[in-house]
Amino acid sequence: MKDYMYKHPKSILNKGTGFLSGYSHTLNPYTGCSFGCTYCYVRQMPVSLFHDGEWGEWVDIKNGAATLLKKELKRAKSKGRVTIFMSSSTDPYQPIEYKEKITRSLLEVMVEESPDFLFVQTRSPLVRRDIDLLQQLKEKVRVSMTIETDQESIRKHFTPEAPPIKARLKTLQLLGEAGIPTQATIAPVLPSSEEFPHQLRSIVDRVCIDDFFMGDGSGGKRTSRLGIKTKYESLNLEEWYSPSAYRKIYERFIQVFSEDQVLISKHGFEP
């Protein structure tokens, strides 16, 4: 049973910092994430550490988010270029979004008062619901779908609450057919097969590869504290848990994609 609470935040746009310093702002429709992925570095951030309950078991719903965004977005645009990363510490399309539609309400605001660029990061097929709004943002949006592996057994081991891989692939295909800029994000790199690049080749023309060591904002220290290495050891796949493991994936992908289509870590998330 998940614990959902309604909150009334005083602001909704936050300054882009650290790994996301290439963005003027980050935007999170929710606090907490019910997907609760075992390796999620947010587990080690204050937003999780100082909240009651285990990460993945609670979600705070930001009431009035659209009204706040409308006001803050106008103000931010008056000061210069506005680029937004949604979301930096939650999934904007986690299951509660079916009911609450906070993310959709934020997109509606951005269609009316568009930022210079919006990057939408998710692992949920629910994003296809908002194709009508995303199309209106045209080249000012990119939807990045997390697909860490092509193997369901691996997905279930590391992220049992996350949507199936097949549904994510189908969603990327639908987004692309609708003319929405997309990318597949292999982040963090999980064990996968040699067929993985071929599965993505007909669906996307842009891939981002990231791992625990480059992408958690602390050189892998946050992830290390979660004990993720033991999950690899339990599968006898320790060789996939190392700072150089991403190279194996990169080499596989540049055999199928051109090198300029395969981006590494921070470069793949920038506006």
XYZ file of C-alpha atoms in Angstrom:
271
model
C 0.000 0.000 0.000
C 1.531 3.306 -1.125
C 1.266 6.396 1.032
C 0.006 9.391 -0.966
C -0.170 12.910 0.491
C -1.211 16.225 -1.029
C 1.272 19.051 -0.570
C 1.052 22.760 -1.370
C 4.537 23.846 -2.470
C 5.502 27.507 -2.511
C 7.480 27.093 -5.753
C 7.741 24.538 -8.549
C 10.764 25.522 -10.678
C 14.212 24.885 -9.202
C 17.583 26.041 -10.472
C 19.473 23.470 -12.525
C 22.638 22.504 -10.643
C 25.372 19.860 -10.637
C 24.796 17.147 -13.247
C 21.932 19.246 -14.658
C 23.708 22.606 -14.598
C 23.186 22.789 -18.376
C 19.517 23.518 -17.619
C 18.184 26.751 -16.231
C 15.572 24.822 -14.221
C 14.387 21.413 -13.046
C 10.726 20.549 -12.575
C 9.300 17.722 -10.451
C 5.506 17.167 -10.458
C 5.820 14.828 -7.474
C 8.162 14.205 -4.581
C 8.946 10.518 -4.190
C 8.514 7.795 -6.791
C 6.477 4.614 -6.483
C 8.633 2.764 -9.024
C 11.185 2.541 -6.185
C 14.040 1.244 -8.362
C 16.672 -0.463 -6.206
C 19.567 1.520 -7.640
C 17.907 4.975 -7.597
C 20.460 7.502 -6.312
C 17.611 9.695 -4.993
C 17.339 7.166 -2.146
C 20.545 8.726 -0.801
C 19.446 12.347 -1.193
C 17.875 14.483 1.563
C 14.451 14.338 -0.125
C 14.407 10.625 0.716
C 16.604 10.412 3.818
C 14.559 12.962 5.749
C 11.131 11.686 4.730
C 9.161 9.118 6.710
C 8.852 5.756 4.982
C 10.941 3.732 2.552
C 11.716 5.189 -0.891
C 9.127 3.809 -3.292
C 6.425 3.548 -0.619
C 5.366 7.208 -0.528
C 4.584 9.974 -2.997
C 3.779 13.618 -2.294
C 1.415 15.146 -4.871
C 2.064 18.806 -5.637
C -1.323 20.513 -5.562
C -1.594 23.741 -7.531
C 1.548 22.908 -9.525
C 0.177 24.266 -12.810
C -0.806 27.613 -11.294
C 2.653 27.978 -9.782
C 4.356 27.043 -13.033
C 2.360 29.571 -15.048
C 3.511 32.372 -12.768
C 7.124 31.208 -12.378
C 7.607 30.396 -16.053
C 6.545 33.881 -17.140
C 8.927 35.412 -14.633
C 11.818 33.142 -15.660
C 11.292 33.842 -19.362
C 11.441 37.570 -18.726
C 14.963 37.070 -17.373
C 16.380 34.981 -20.223
C 16.486 31.569 -21.844
C 14.502 28.861 -20.019
C 15.428 25.181 -20.369
C 13.662 22.650 -18.159
C 14.558 19.104 -17.113
C 11.469 17.121 -16.026
C 12.113 15.263 -13.807
C 15.337 15.199 -11.808
C 14.216 13.246 -8.722
C 10.954 11.494 -9.623
C 9.220 9.963 -12.620
C 6.638 12.390 -14.038
C 4.600 9.443 -15.349
C 4.570 7.137 -12.325
C 1.235 5.359 -11.660
C -0.381 8.141 -9.573
C -0.238 10.356 -12.673
C -3.063 8.284 -14.227
C -5.363 9.737 -11.579
C -3.854 13.092 -10.630
C -2.677 14.340 -14.049
C -0.211 16.802 -12.476
C 2.312 16.260 -15.262
C -0.329 16.765 -17.934
C -1.421 20.020 -16.290
C 2.195 21.233 -16.396
C 2.482 20.371 -20.086
C -0.715 22.308 -20.759
C 0.906 25.375 -19.202
C 4.063 24.874 -21.273
C 2.065 24.617 -24.486
C 0.623 28.068 -23.716
C 3.824 29.577 -22.322
C 6.544 27.469 -23.892
C 10.070 27.244 -22.486
C 12.984 27.311 -24.900
C 13.449 23.585 -24.339
C 11.861 20.823 -22.269
C 13.507 17.464 -21.585
C 11.103 14.801 -20.295
C 12.764 11.836 -18.546
C 10.588 8.802 -17.817
C 10.412 5.021 -17.870
C 6.632 4.908 -18.194
C 4.480 4.138 -21.248
C 1.921 6.591 -19.822
C 3.786 9.388 -21.605
C 1.987 8.308 -24.785
C -1.226 9.720 -23.302
C 0.194 13.217 -23.741
C 1.260 12.919 -27.375
C -1.288 15.628 -28.263
C 0.472 18.156 -26.017
C 4.031 17.060 -26.782
C 3.360 17.495 -30.511
C 2.465 21.129 -29.912
C 5.896 21.778 -28.377
C 7.451 20.606 -31.657
C 11.273 20.843 -31.652
C 11.295 22.391 -28.175
C 10.833 19.011 -26.463
C 12.650 15.692 -26.228
C 11.237 12.603 -24.523
C 13.929 10.377 -23.061
C 12.769 6.854 -22.253
C 14.846 4.863 -19.768
C 15.553 1.371 -21.098
C 18.422 -0.022 -19.041
C 18.370 -3.518 -20.543
C 16.567 -5.630 -23.121
C 16.120 -8.545 -20.724
C 12.952 -8.795 -18.638
C 14.603 -11.080 -16.094
C 17.191 -8.388 -15.369
C 14.527 -5.679 -15.243
C 12.520 -7.688 -12.706
C 15.619 -8.275 -10.565
C 16.603 -4.605 -10.334
C 13.335 -2.721 -10.897
C 10.387 -5.048 -10.188
C 7.876 -2.158 -9.946
C 8.898 -0.553 -13.235
C 6.995 -1.035 -16.523
C 7.945 -3.913 -18.857
C 10.625 -3.267 -21.471
C 8.361 -4.185 -24.393
C 5.824 -1.494 -23.425
C 8.564 1.132 -23.264
C 9.875 0.189 -26.706
C 6.366 0.400 -28.168
C 5.878 3.823 -26.571
C 9.113 5.138 -28.071
C 7.935 3.902 -31.447
C 4.580 5.672 -31.092
C 6.226 8.915 -30.000
C 8.573 8.806 -32.970
C 5.723 8.117 -35.387
C 3.946 11.159 -33.921
C 6.950 13.318 -34.819
C 8.116 13.878 -31.237
C 11.909 14.017 -30.720
C 12.987 11.052 -28.591
C 15.943 9.142 -27.271
C 16.497 5.819 -25.553
C 18.452 6.209 -22.333
C 20.411 3.211 -21.125
C 20.848 4.503 -17.606
C 22.130 2.991 -15.545
C 23.708 0.340 -17.762
C 22.373 -3.068 -16.705
C 23.396 -6.455 -18.147
C 21.940 -6.876 -21.641
C 22.299 -8.997 -24.764
C 24.189 -8.328 -27.981
C 20.811 -7.871 -29.689
C 19.988 -4.776 -27.622
C 21.295 -2.198 -30.157
C 19.398 -3.912 -32.975
C 16.136 -3.724 -31.025
C 16.512 0.035 -30.687
C 17.853 0.774 -34.169
C 14.469 0.823 -35.893
C 12.856 2.876 -33.120
C 15.258 5.736 -32.269
C 18.150 7.578 -33.869
C 19.621 8.818 -30.599
C 20.869 6.867 -27.578
C 22.327 8.019 -24.267
C 24.473 5.667 -22.179
C 25.094 6.352 -18.506
C 26.078 4.337 -15.452
C 26.208 4.459 -11.658
C 29.681 5.968 -11.637
C 29.102 8.889 -13.996
C 25.430 9.557 -13.444
C 24.560 9.545 -9.752
C 26.182 12.916 -9.077
C 28.748 11.575 -6.616
C 31.042 9.381 -8.684
C 29.059 6.294 -7.750
C 29.279 6.802 -3.975
C 25.526 7.218 -3.490
C 24.821 4.019 -5.411
C 27.559 2.146 -3.581
C 25.875 2.920 -0.257
C 22.742 1.181 -1.549
C 24.600 -2.140 -1.787
C 23.799 -2.571 -5.475
C 26.964 -4.587 -6.076
C 25.458 -7.517 -4.152
C 22.574 -7.695 -6.642
C 25.104 -8.202 -9.429
C 26.971 -10.779 -7.382
C 23.774 -12.752 -6.771
C 23.464 -13.144 -10.558
C 27.187 -13.826 -11.068
C 27.375 -10.696 -13.198
C 29.961 -8.712 -11.208
C 31.812 -7.738 -14.405
C 28.852 -5.492 -15.271
C 29.347 -3.464 -12.085
C 32.481 -1.459 -12.835
C 33.380 2.015 -14.129
C 34.395 0.469 -17.452
C 31.303 -1.706 -18.046
C 29.588 1.025 -20.064
C 32.331 0.684 -22.685
C 31.043 -2.780 -23.559
C 27.611 -1.311 -24.299
C 29.081 1.670 -26.136
C 31.139 -0.563 -28.428
C 28.084 -2.687 -29.207
C 26.001 0.353 -30.044
C 28.484 2.086 -32.345
C 28.508 -1.088 -34.433
C 24.824 -0.445 -35.153
C 24.419 3.330 -34.708
C 26.756 6.059 -35.931
C 29.053 7.483 -33.255
C 27.288 10.853 -33.241
C 24.019 9.086 -32.367
C 25.439 7.498 -29.200
C 25.977 9.992 -26.402
C 27.686 9.409 -23.080
C 26.343 10.474 -19.678
C 25.810 14.217 -19.126
C 26.212 15.020 -22.830
C 23.135 12.908 -23.615
C 20.926 14.828 -21.190
C 21.884 18.377 -22.161
C 19.480 20.786 -23.921
